[in-house]
Amino acid sequence: MRRSPALVVDTSSSNNNDLNYELAISPRSSIYSTTTVDLKNGSKASLPQEFTPANAQPARATPTPSIRLLFSLISRRHLLLLLLPAVISSIISGGIAPFMTYVVGQAFDAFAQFPLTANPPQAAKDALLRGVGIAALELLGLAVGSLALGSLTSSLWIWTGEMNVMALRKAVYVAVTKKDMVWFDTNMGSTEGSVQSEQEEQQGPLGAGGLMAKFTRETDDVRMATSLASGMLLQYLTTCFTCLLLAFLRSWALTLVILSAVPVLMIIQGLSQGLASPLLAQERGQTGVAATLIERAVSAIATVKAFNASEHEKSRAGAVFAKLNDAARKLNSVWGLTSALAQFVMMSMFVQGFWFGAKLVREGRVSAGDVMAVFWACLIATSNLQMCIPQFITLAKGKFAMVALVSLLDEEPARSSTPITPHFAPTTPSTTRFSFTTQPKSRTLRKIAPAKCTGEFALHNVTFAYPSRPTLPVLTDVSLFLPANETTFIVGSSGSGKSTVAQLLMRMYEPQQGSVMLDEQDVRFLDEEWMQMHVAGVGQGTQGGVVILDGKSVLENVALGAFGRHAGREEVEEACRAALMHEFVRDLPEGYDTLLGSGTGVGLSGGQKQRLAIARAKLRNPAVLIL
């Protein structure tokens, strides 16, 4: 037999504002009896500035941008099957170009040893032909190997980047869904990994649009940094160092003269990184703010038009775009100047190399082939070093983006559900007889999941303020008793805390002082999934906070309310009849199989969405239903 809801919270307002806080409770023996709780807002007071939420998390140190952090979420399987072969393939590919300098040196020696006479002997001709032919075959082999290794390397690194970003997206999604309401009310983590200005803080929380734009851009930066950028960078560095090694073995003096400007390049690169880092962080922050402003204006376009606020929203967005453009222009100027200076230094340093090489050949200290091999090795090394600069920029973007994303993962959730993972679980000291140390060890405490729920709620001396307004309490030292198996109405004037009480009962927030009890158990120690199974709520307003799954049928959208079980068609129809939505669903083109959504599906009005939410709650059959 189905149970009746044990608690109904009516959020309708009362016009009686004369009385102070009152509490009138009369327990009834019948489940159809009614209890009325009257809330007045005469008990409000101000909280001290240092008053913080009970579930506030201590500030954590920002992770350090590093290569290790970029690949910290990749699995061991992908590490062994993808990343390790990709690294080996990049190193081997990087050794092809240095070997080419050796082949070029051999060919140039063959030409240099050919006699400059009118009638050279046949043996000299055969030696020249044999030397050039061997060099040509070696170059052909290098070309085939470069083609095969290049394809394999690119495929492995692209696959590695996609697997890494897939794991990152899943981890961030799970972490965000486990965040409590405090995080969503306080800028959605917009201060994590970045610094906000006072003007940005005055523009309000980051918003869903800004969060999505920030997440999309940063995950794309991580994907680019952990795919081809890392592979190409490793290949270029391998080529650079191998060419330098071969050049030093041929003629260390000529190599040092040619590469005398490398320290200047390192200084230029260091200054570039120092100037670009704050500009890159500023650009990312302004991008999130711009996306938030646009998302809010578009979502409330009717209000913007009604109040003729188009110019106001345009000016706000224009100011943010101006800051974004300024940061992007400065950032591009820094990177452009860095690339130009690096290319100028690398090209100009060969002037002194040609002069010194000719001097060494005249003195007989090196051969012409050695000079050519050293020149080719240094040219390839410097060109690969130049090609490393864009990859370093991409890698720097990815590291800073990974810092911002990992900061979402580092925060421990204020509460968790059973089964509790060791990383997030509350712990208690314990010792084990098999321990080799005297240090106390920690073991996981499981949350309480009672066998049944009767639905008796009680608030004991609850004081609560929203995280966005921590010094303005909504409830001050409030005590309520909501008996089980009864219909209870909480009435009061606007702003008296009716919706706040409902949110505390659903544990969307936790009070700063006092406790919320369910069946004489503190809700902080109850399993969250168990509470979601036995306590359901339907939000106020015409929208009701209802989420419609686009591209899913009415049947699938209502069946979403069946928590942890499968709901049949007859059960869904029964819930829809109880919510008074069966009639209009039957009139839809495909009935319960009609697709819903803003795209190809059918749209629902605000009242229809709220009825759908009631049908979901009815289908769940909770012990407590909060309206």
XYZ file of C-alpha atoms in Angstrom:
627
model
C 0.000 0.000 0.000
C 1.356 3.421 -0.916
C 2.105 5.888 1.854
C 0.815 9.420 2.093
C 3.371 12.215 2.336
C 4.272 12.907 5.944
C 5.125 16.589 5.498
C 3.920 19.331 3.199
C 5.495 22.772 3.452
C 3.279 25.404 1.865
C 5.315 28.432 0.808
C 2.333 30.751 0.435
C 2.690 34.125 2.145
C 0.664 35.570 4.993
C -0.250 39.247 5.331
C -0.295 39.248 9.133
C 2.865 41.111 10.129
C 1.882 42.274 13.613
C 3.047 39.374 15.748
C 6.522 38.289 16.621
C 7.763 34.734 16.194
C 5.089 32.186 17.091
C 5.073 28.406 17.200
C 1.820 26.499 17.397
C 2.096 22.734 17.304
C -0.757 20.339 17.994
C 0.157 16.735 17.210
C -2.700 14.803 15.677
C -3.365 11.116 15.726
C -4.716 11.001 12.188
C -2.503 11.256 9.128
C -5.052 13.673 7.631
C -4.775 16.188 10.454
C -3.069 19.499 9.901
C -0.380 21.331 11.829
C 0.279 25.007 11.184
C 3.566 26.745 11.979
C 3.510 30.549 11.778
C 6.853 32.268 11.156
C 7.403 35.991 11.621
C 10.555 37.846 10.818
C 10.788 39.817 14.023
C 13.562 37.612 15.357
C 16.194 38.605 12.851
C 19.538 39.909 14.007
C 22.924 40.647 12.545
C 25.731 38.145 12.688
C 29.314 39.121 13.447
C 31.681 39.533 10.551
C 33.703 36.447 11.491
C 30.586 34.266 11.444
C 31.202 31.568 8.827
C 29.131 28.647 7.602
C 29.502 25.376 9.458
C 30.503 23.544 6.298
C 32.947 26.176 5.065
C 36.110 24.614 3.702
C 39.552 25.896 4.691
C 41.536 27.632 1.992
C 43.765 25.277 0.033
C 47.017 26.050 -1.700
C 46.767 26.422 -5.474
C 48.421 23.493 -7.303
C 51.681 24.244 -9.057
C 51.510 24.182 -12.883
C 53.612 21.242 -14.054
C 53.844 18.481 -16.656
C 53.081 15.929 -13.973
C 49.856 17.751 -13.113
C 48.768 17.671 -16.769
C 48.889 13.865 -16.855
C 47.859 13.284 -13.239
C 44.410 11.889 -14.131
C 45.442 9.443 -16.843
C 44.903 5.814 -15.862
C 47.721 3.308 -15.404
C 46.427 1.313 -18.368
C 46.525 4.306 -20.702
C 49.877 5.289 -19.225
C 51.434 1.973 -20.259
C 49.583 1.428 -23.534
C 49.437 4.992 -24.889
C 51.632 7.522 -23.131
C 54.782 5.400 -22.812
C 54.757 4.225 -26.475
C 54.032 7.809 -27.553
C 57.066 9.084 -25.635
C 59.316 6.385 -27.115
C 58.019 7.060 -30.626
C 58.636 10.811 -30.241
C 62.203 10.225 -29.081
C 62.933 7.909 -32.017
C 61.351 10.387 -34.440
C 63.522 13.118 -32.982
C 66.648 11.137 -33.880
C 65.935 11.045 -37.622
C 66.924 14.649 -38.375
C 70.281 14.442 -36.520
C 71.214 11.335 -38.486
C 70.425 13.290 -41.646
C 73.229 15.745 -40.778
C 75.640 12.813 -40.704
C 74.444 11.718 -44.169
C 74.779 15.254 -45.544
C 78.303 15.440 -44.165
C 79.211 12.181 -45.902
C 77.838 13.436 -49.226
C 79.676 16.753 -48.909
C 82.939 14.918 -48.132
C 82.437 12.856 -51.285
C 82.148 16.044 -53.339
C 85.085 17.678 -51.524
C 87.381 14.692 -52.222
C 86.615 14.703 -55.941
C 89.686 16.041 -57.817
C 89.274 19.408 -59.537
C 91.132 18.466 -62.737
C 90.142 18.547 -66.368
C 90.193 14.737 -66.682
C 89.532 13.119 -63.290
C 90.340 9.405 -63.026
C 87.591 6.802 -63.309
C 88.177 5.651 -59.733
C 87.372 9.137 -58.447
C 84.190 9.183 -60.500
C 83.168 5.787 -59.154
C 83.901 6.880 -55.582
C 81.803 10.036 -56.013
C 78.925 8.092 -57.532
C 79.113 5.441 -54.816
C 79.200 8.022 -52.011
C 76.298 10.053 -53.402
C 74.274 6.881 -54.086
C 74.716 5.614 -50.536
C 73.711 9.019 -49.176
C 70.613 9.043 -51.411
C 69.555 5.583 -50.222
C 70.088 6.603 -46.611
C 67.969 9.728 -47.119
C 65.246 7.586 -48.738
C 65.253 5.267 -45.733
C 65.045 8.241 -43.391
C 62.070 9.593 -45.363
C 60.177 6.285 -45.134
C 60.965 5.962 -41.427
C 59.936 9.555 -40.794
C 56.589 8.957 -42.523
C 55.820 5.804 -40.524
C 57.007 7.154 -37.185
C 55.285 10.498 -37.739
C 51.926 8.833 -38.335
C 52.343 6.522 -35.350
C 53.499 9.327 -33.060
C 50.647 11.647 -34.003
C 48.040 8.913 -33.524
C 49.377 7.897 -30.112
C 49.577 11.457 -28.789
C 46.116 12.419 -30.071
C 44.674 9.300 -28.469
C 46.503 10.060 -25.234
C 45.142 13.604 -25.146
C 41.576 12.448 -25.744
C 41.766 9.795 -23.015
C 43.262 12.307 -20.592
C 40.567 14.910 -21.288
C 37.836 12.276 -21.030
C 39.046 11.355 -17.545
C 39.314 15.060 -16.664
C 35.766 15.828 -17.837
C 34.351 12.920 -15.858
C 36.265 13.909 -12.728
C 35.215 17.567 -12.955
C 31.583 16.618 -13.606
C 31.497 14.325 -10.567
C 33.243 16.949 -8.432
C 30.858 19.747 -9.459
C 27.761 17.613 -8.869
C 29.029 16.837 -5.368
C 29.521 20.511 -4.505
C 27.165 21.890 -1.900
C 25.046 25.002 -2.377
C 27.688 27.169 -0.701
C 29.970 26.698 -3.688
C 27.235 27.565 -6.198
C 26.212 30.649 -4.200
C 29.764 31.994 -3.962
C 30.840 32.617 -7.558
C 30.860 28.930 -8.623
C 34.541 28.652 -7.878
C 35.398 31.695 -9.978
C 38.132 32.565 -7.498
C 39.731 29.124 -7.832
C 42.893 29.288 -9.865
C 42.376 32.953 -10.735
C 42.118 36.333 -9.117
C 39.013 38.466 -9.399
C 38.985 42.202 -9.347
C 36.599 44.211 -7.193
C 34.533 45.182 -10.231
C 34.197 41.533 -11.268
C 33.096 40.580 -7.757
C 30.403 43.270 -7.879
C 28.995 41.722 -11.054
C 27.851 38.685 -9.076
C 28.575 34.967 -9.262
C 30.174 33.454 -12.319
C 26.936 31.832 -13.491
C 26.233 28.664 -15.437
C 27.105 30.220 -18.804
C 30.445 31.535 -17.588
C 31.231 28.237 -15.891
C 30.500 26.293 -19.082
C 32.568 28.671 -21.234
C 35.431 28.471 -18.753
C 35.205 24.675 -18.560
C 35.027 24.246 -22.349
C 37.997 26.477 -23.049
C 40.187 25.069 -20.293
C 39.495 21.433 -21.175
C 40.308 22.237 -24.798
C 43.592 23.827 -23.699
C 44.427 20.716 -21.668
C 43.565 18.479 -24.622
C 45.851 20.432 -26.953
C 48.676 20.483 -24.403
C 48.541 16.746 -23.698
C 48.206 15.624 -27.310
C 50.282 16.816 -30.267
C 51.880 19.735 -28.410
C 53.589 17.409 -25.921
C 54.608 14.967 -28.651
C 56.012 17.628 -30.941
C 57.800 19.344 -28.076
C 59.468 16.095 -27.018
C 60.440 15.346 -30.606
C 61.848 18.836 -31.199
C 63.845 18.763 -27.967
C 65.252 15.319 -28.817
C 66.277 16.562 -32.249
C 67.798 19.704 -30.783
C 69.920 17.974 -28.139
C 71.008 15.159 -30.475
C 72.086 17.628 -33.159
C 74.040 19.615 -30.600
C 75.772 16.436 -29.426
C 76.788 15.528 -32.983
C 77.935 19.083 -33.644
C 80.149 19.104 -30.546
C 81.666 15.773 -31.567
C 82.535 17.152 -35.009
C 83.940 20.525 -33.893
C 83.264 21.896 -30.455
C 84.872 25.261 -31.243
C 82.720 25.947 -34.306
C 79.610 24.783 -32.438
C 80.251 27.166 -29.549
C 80.738 30.088 -31.913
C 77.505 29.347 -33.770
C 75.505 28.823 -30.563
C 76.921 31.781 -28.669
C 73.539 33.531 -28.864
C 71.568 30.702 -27.190
C 71.751 32.341 -23.710
C 70.132 35.413 -25.245
C 67.295 33.213 -26.506
C 66.825 31.723 -23.044
C 66.618 35.185 -21.487
C 64.040 36.254 -24.080
C 61.955 33.144 -23.414
C 62.094 33.631 -19.641
C 60.999 37.253 -19.879
C 58.201 36.228 -22.221
C 56.843 33.645 -19.771
C 56.968 36.129 -16.910
C 55.053 38.777 -18.866
C 52.529 36.400 -20.442
C 51.409 34.486 -17.326
C 49.417 37.305 -15.609
C 47.983 38.439 -18.948
C 46.816 34.907 -19.704
C 45.110 34.633 -16.301
C 43.421 38.014 -16.855
C 42.176 36.960 -20.285
C 40.663 33.751 -18.898
C 38.905 35.607 -16.107
C 37.396 38.197 -18.449
C 36.218 35.439 -20.812
C 34.245 33.820 -17.988
C 32.728 37.155 -16.933
C 31.693 37.953 -20.529
C 30.034 34.566 -20.971
C 28.148 35.037 -17.694
C 26.804 38.457 -18.713
C 25.643 37.164 -22.086
C 24.009 34.073 -20.574
C 22.100 36.159 -18.029
C 20.923 38.699 -20.591
C 19.757 36.041 -23.046
C 18.002 33.948 -20.385
C 16.114 37.044 -19.148
C 15.655 38.718 -22.520
C 11.957 39.400 -21.832
C 12.844 41.369 -18.706
C 15.612 43.224 -20.548
C 13.184 44.267 -23.281
C 10.410 45.170 -20.831
C 12.625 47.578 -18.883
C 14.407 48.915 -21.995
C 17.721 47.740 -20.577
C 19.321 46.715 -23.854
C 21.754 49.631 -23.851
C 22.636 48.984 -20.218
C 23.446 45.319 -20.880
C 25.310 46.317 -24.025
C 27.460 48.792 -22.105
C 28.233 46.214 -19.395
C 29.234 43.629 -21.978
C 31.204 46.250 -23.908
C 33.238 47.152 -20.833
C 34.116 43.494 -20.266
C 34.949 42.983 -23.950
C 37.212 46.035 -23.837
C 39.156 44.533 -20.935
C 39.275 41.177 -22.720
C 40.512 42.802 -25.913
C 43.138 44.775 -24.005
C 44.458 41.646 -22.272
C 44.448 39.648 -25.530
C 46.218 42.452 -27.411
C 48.954 42.703 -24.785
C 49.317 38.920 -24.684
C 49.602 38.643 -28.464
C 52.114 41.497 -28.498
C 54.307 39.697 -25.975
C 54.189 36.418 -27.880
C 54.700 38.095 -31.260
C 57.693 40.093 -30.034
C 59.168 36.963 -28.458
C 58.898 34.966 -31.686
C 60.356 37.805 -33.777
C 63.329 38.355 -31.469
C 64.025 34.633 -31.252
C 64.009 34.235 -35.020
C 66.233 37.290 -35.515
C 68.826 36.058 -33.011
C 68.895 32.535 -34.455
C 69.336 33.718 -38.030
C 71.938 36.370 -37.248
C 74.200 34.051 -35.255
C 75.166 32.134 -38.425
C 77.090 35.119 -39.781
C 79.922 34.630 -37.336
C 79.695 30.862 -37.865
C 80.468 31.095 -41.596
C 83.482 33.289 -40.939
C 84.907 31.007 -38.234
C 84.230 27.835 -40.264
C 86.123 29.178 -43.270
C 89.016 30.058 -40.961
C 89.140 26.497 -39.556
C 89.143 24.963 -43.068
C 92.009 27.214 -44.197
C 93.986 26.180 -41.104
C 93.309 22.487 -41.818
C 91.754 21.833 -38.410
C 88.488 20.486 -39.863
C 87.301 19.245 -43.213
C 84.677 20.880 -45.383
C 82.322 17.985 -44.614
C 82.715 18.587 -40.880
C 81.901 22.268 -41.321
C 78.817 21.444 -43.382
C 77.673 18.798 -40.868
C 78.118 21.222 -37.962
C 76.234 23.941 -39.828
C 73.383 21.571 -40.644
C 73.282 20.253 -37.080
C 73.208 23.747 -35.588
C 70.645 24.896 -38.156
C 68.343 21.970 -37.386
C 68.876 22.414 -33.637
C 68.047 26.113 -33.696
C 65.078 25.665 -36.047
C 63.679 22.956 -33.778
C 64.323 25.190 -30.799
C 62.353 27.905 -32.565
C 59.507 25.459 -33.256
C 59.480 24.622 -29.555
C 58.303 28.141 -28.672
C 54.668 27.705 -29.894
C 54.556 24.306 -28.211
C 55.814 25.837 -24.965
C 53.030 28.433 -25.221
C 50.413 25.710 -25.758
C 51.890 23.726 -22.889
C 51.810 26.781 -20.619
C 48.138 27.349 -21.457
C 47.377 23.727 -20.676
C 49.205 23.815 -17.343
C 47.375 26.927 -16.160
C 44.059 25.486 -17.377
C 44.770 22.252 -15.520
C 45.446 24.212 -12.325
C 42.022 25.863 -12.586
C 40.282 22.536 -13.264
C 42.143 20.555 -10.622
C 41.202 23.190 -8.049
C 37.622 21.968 -8.517
C 38.736 18.453 -7.641
C 40.886 19.338 -4.634
C 38.042 20.661 -2.512
C 36.515 17.951 -0.375
C 32.700 17.927 -0.411
C 30.995 19.065 2.741
C 29.171 15.739 2.924
C 29.178 12.414 1.161
C 27.032 9.356 0.821
C 27.475 5.701 1.630
C 29.498 3.919 0.416
C 32.056 6.555 1.329
C 35.354 6.567 -0.478
C 38.448 6.780 1.725
C 39.491 10.087 0.135
C 36.336 11.907 1.172
C 35.312 9.952 4.251
C 35.407 11.294 7.791
C 37.944 9.380 9.809
C 38.556 8.395 13.381
C 41.845 7.341 15.009
C 42.314 3.614 15.487
C 45.185 1.208 15.960
C 45.837 -2.199 14.489
C 47.756 -5.095 15.955
C 49.651 -5.547 12.693
C 50.979 -1.992 12.633
C 54.742 -1.581 12.705
C 54.452 1.940 14.104
C 52.830 3.479 17.119
C 51.157 6.188 15.056
C 47.329 6.060 15.088
C 45.764 5.100 11.799
C 42.507 6.333 10.305
C 39.538 4.269 9.305
C 36.433 5.282 7.416
C 33.202 6.135 9.233
C 30.060 5.211 7.334
C 27.048 7.503 7.376
C 23.857 6.331 9.069
C 21.198 4.715 6.853
C 18.242 3.747 9.093
C 16.035 0.817 8.163
C 12.950 3.029 7.850
C 11.927 6.677 7.833
C 8.854 7.908 9.714
C 9.315 11.548 8.629
C 9.530 13.382 11.964
C 11.536 16.598 11.562
C 12.745 18.935 14.294
C 14.838 22.114 14.261
C 16.736 22.878 17.460
C 17.963 26.470 17.946
C 18.800 26.879 14.275
C 20.594 30.018 13.109
C 21.227 30.307 9.394
C 22.521 32.898 6.930
C 23.033 32.380 3.214
C 26.689 32.165 2.112
C 26.264 35.173 -0.163
C 25.061 37.250 2.836
C 26.850 35.701 5.822
C 26.190 38.634 8.186
C 22.405 38.812 7.564
C 20.707 35.850 9.253
C 17.467 34.537 7.789
C 16.732 32.354 10.819
C 17.889 33.163 14.341
C 17.588 30.602 17.142
C 14.531 28.934 15.564
C 13.108 25.696 16.967
C 10.378 23.755 15.155
C 8.748 20.371 15.502
C 7.143 18.813 12.419
C 5.379 15.568 13.402
C 5.306 12.491 11.215
C 2.230 11.275 9.322
C 0.714 14.758 9.225
C 0.250 17.579 6.754
C 2.039 20.633 8.124
C 1.829 24.140 6.681
C 4.491 26.756 7.371
C 3.009 30.191 6.727
C 4.491 33.630 7.135
C 5.171 36.936 5.490
C 7.487 37.318 2.554
C 11.089 36.915 3.664
C 10.236 35.234 6.977
C 12.229 32.115 6.117
C 9.662 29.629 4.814
C 11.690 28.580 1.777
C 14.825 28.584 3.908
C 13.273 26.072 6.309
C 12.331 23.869 3.345
C 15.894 24.017 2.006
C 17.313 23.130 5.416
C 14.947 20.165 5.656
C 16.105 18.957 2.234
C 19.681 19.562 3.397
C 20.528 21.883 0.558
C 22.245 24.022 3.200
C 23.511 23.403 6.715
C 22.833 25.784 9.600
C 25.637 27.775 11.160
C 24.279 26.987 14.612
C 21.820 24.442 15.901
C 20.796 21.153 14.352
C 18.194 19.669 12.026
C 16.880 16.292 13.200
C 15.085 13.602 11.197
C 13.637 10.786 13.287
C 15.801 11.975 16.200
C 18.955 11.687 14.053
C 21.092 14.675 13.115
C 20.864 14.999 9.330
C 24.599 15.709 9.140
C 25.247 12.082 10.047
C 22.580 10.579 7.799
C 23.473 9.102 4.462
C 22.673 11.605 1.724
C 21.357 9.039 -0.743
C 19.111 7.617 1.973
C 17.719 11.108 2.583
C 17.154 11.677 -1.129
C 15.193 8.440 -1.239
C 12.887 9.372 1.659
C 12.699 13.189 1.389
C 11.497 14.818 -1.837
C 10.701 18.417 -2.685
C 9.034 20.492 -5.387
C 10.283 24.055 -5.712
C 8.133 27.148 -5.672
C 7.289 29.288 -8.679
C 5.895 28.370 -12.056
C 9.114 26.714 -13.187
C 9.526 24.732 -9.999
C 13.206 24.247 -10.702
C 12.215 21.357 -12.994
C 14.851 19.888 -15.289
C 13.509 18.506 -18.568
C 15.667 15.937 -20.351
C 15.800 17.096 -23.979
C 15.076 14.397 -26.520
C 13.410 12.126 -23.933
C 9.746 11.201 -23.814
C 7.231 12.216 -21.162
C 7.376 8.668 -19.838
C 11.160 8.805 -19.426
C 11.073 12.263 -17.852
C 8.524 11.240 -15.232
C 10.215 7.876 -14.606
C 13.300 9.834 -13.594
C 11.637 10.265 -10.201
C 11.834 6.534 -9.465
C 14.950 6.673 -7.331
C 17.148 3.600 -7.776
C 14.496 1.403 -9.405
C 12.606 0.870 -12.656
C 9.141 2.363 -13.023
C 6.628 0.747 -15.369
C 4.260 2.553 -17.690
C 1.196 1.930 -15.514
C 2.979 3.302 -12.452
C 4.009 6.425 -14.360
C 0.452 6.990 -15.602
C -0.869 6.605 -12.055
C 1.584 9.237 -10.815
C 0.556 11.574 -13.650
C -3.111 11.175 -12.758
C -2.317 12.058 -9.149
C -0.470 15.179 -10.380
C -3.402 16.140 -12.667
C -1.280 15.986 -15.816
C -2.714 12.849 -17.424
C -5.264 14.789 -19.471
C -2.862 17.140 -21.266
C -0.311 14.344 -21.749
C -2.967 12.245 -23.437
C -3.654 15.124 -25.855
C -0.002 15.322 -26.949
C 0.829 13.982 -30.449
C 2.372 10.737 -29.198
C 0.922 10.696 -25.697
C 3.431 9.499 -23.133
C 5.905 8.760 -25.933
C 6.028 12.414 -27.026
C 9.545 13.812 -26.946
C 10.137 16.886 -24.803
C 12.710 19.638 -25.162
C 13.438 23.003 -26.679
C 14.811 21.492 -29.892
C 12.823 18.863 -31.770
C 10.629 18.078 -28.777
C 7.476 19.663 -27.377
C 7.848 22.513 -24.896
C 5.953 22.617 -21.594
C 4.584 25.629 -19.770
C 5.647 26.527 -16.256
C 2.579 24.969 -14.673
C 2.984 21.778 -16.697
C 6.610 21.519 -15.615
C 5.592 21.835 -11.985
C 3.002 19.094 -12.406
C 5.702 16.935 -13.928
C 7.818 17.552 -10.827
C 4.891 16.560 -8.597
C 4.445 13.374 -10.638
C 8.102 12.562 -10.142
C 7.772 13.103 -6.403
C 4.633 10.953 -6.302
C 6.434 8.215 -8.196
C 9.256 8.227 -5.684
C 6.680 7.768 -2.883
C 8.808 9.500 -0.231
C 8.134 9.501 3.478
C 8.404 13.306 3.408
C 7.170 15.511 0.578
C 8.022 19.210 0.735
C 6.082 21.586 -1.488
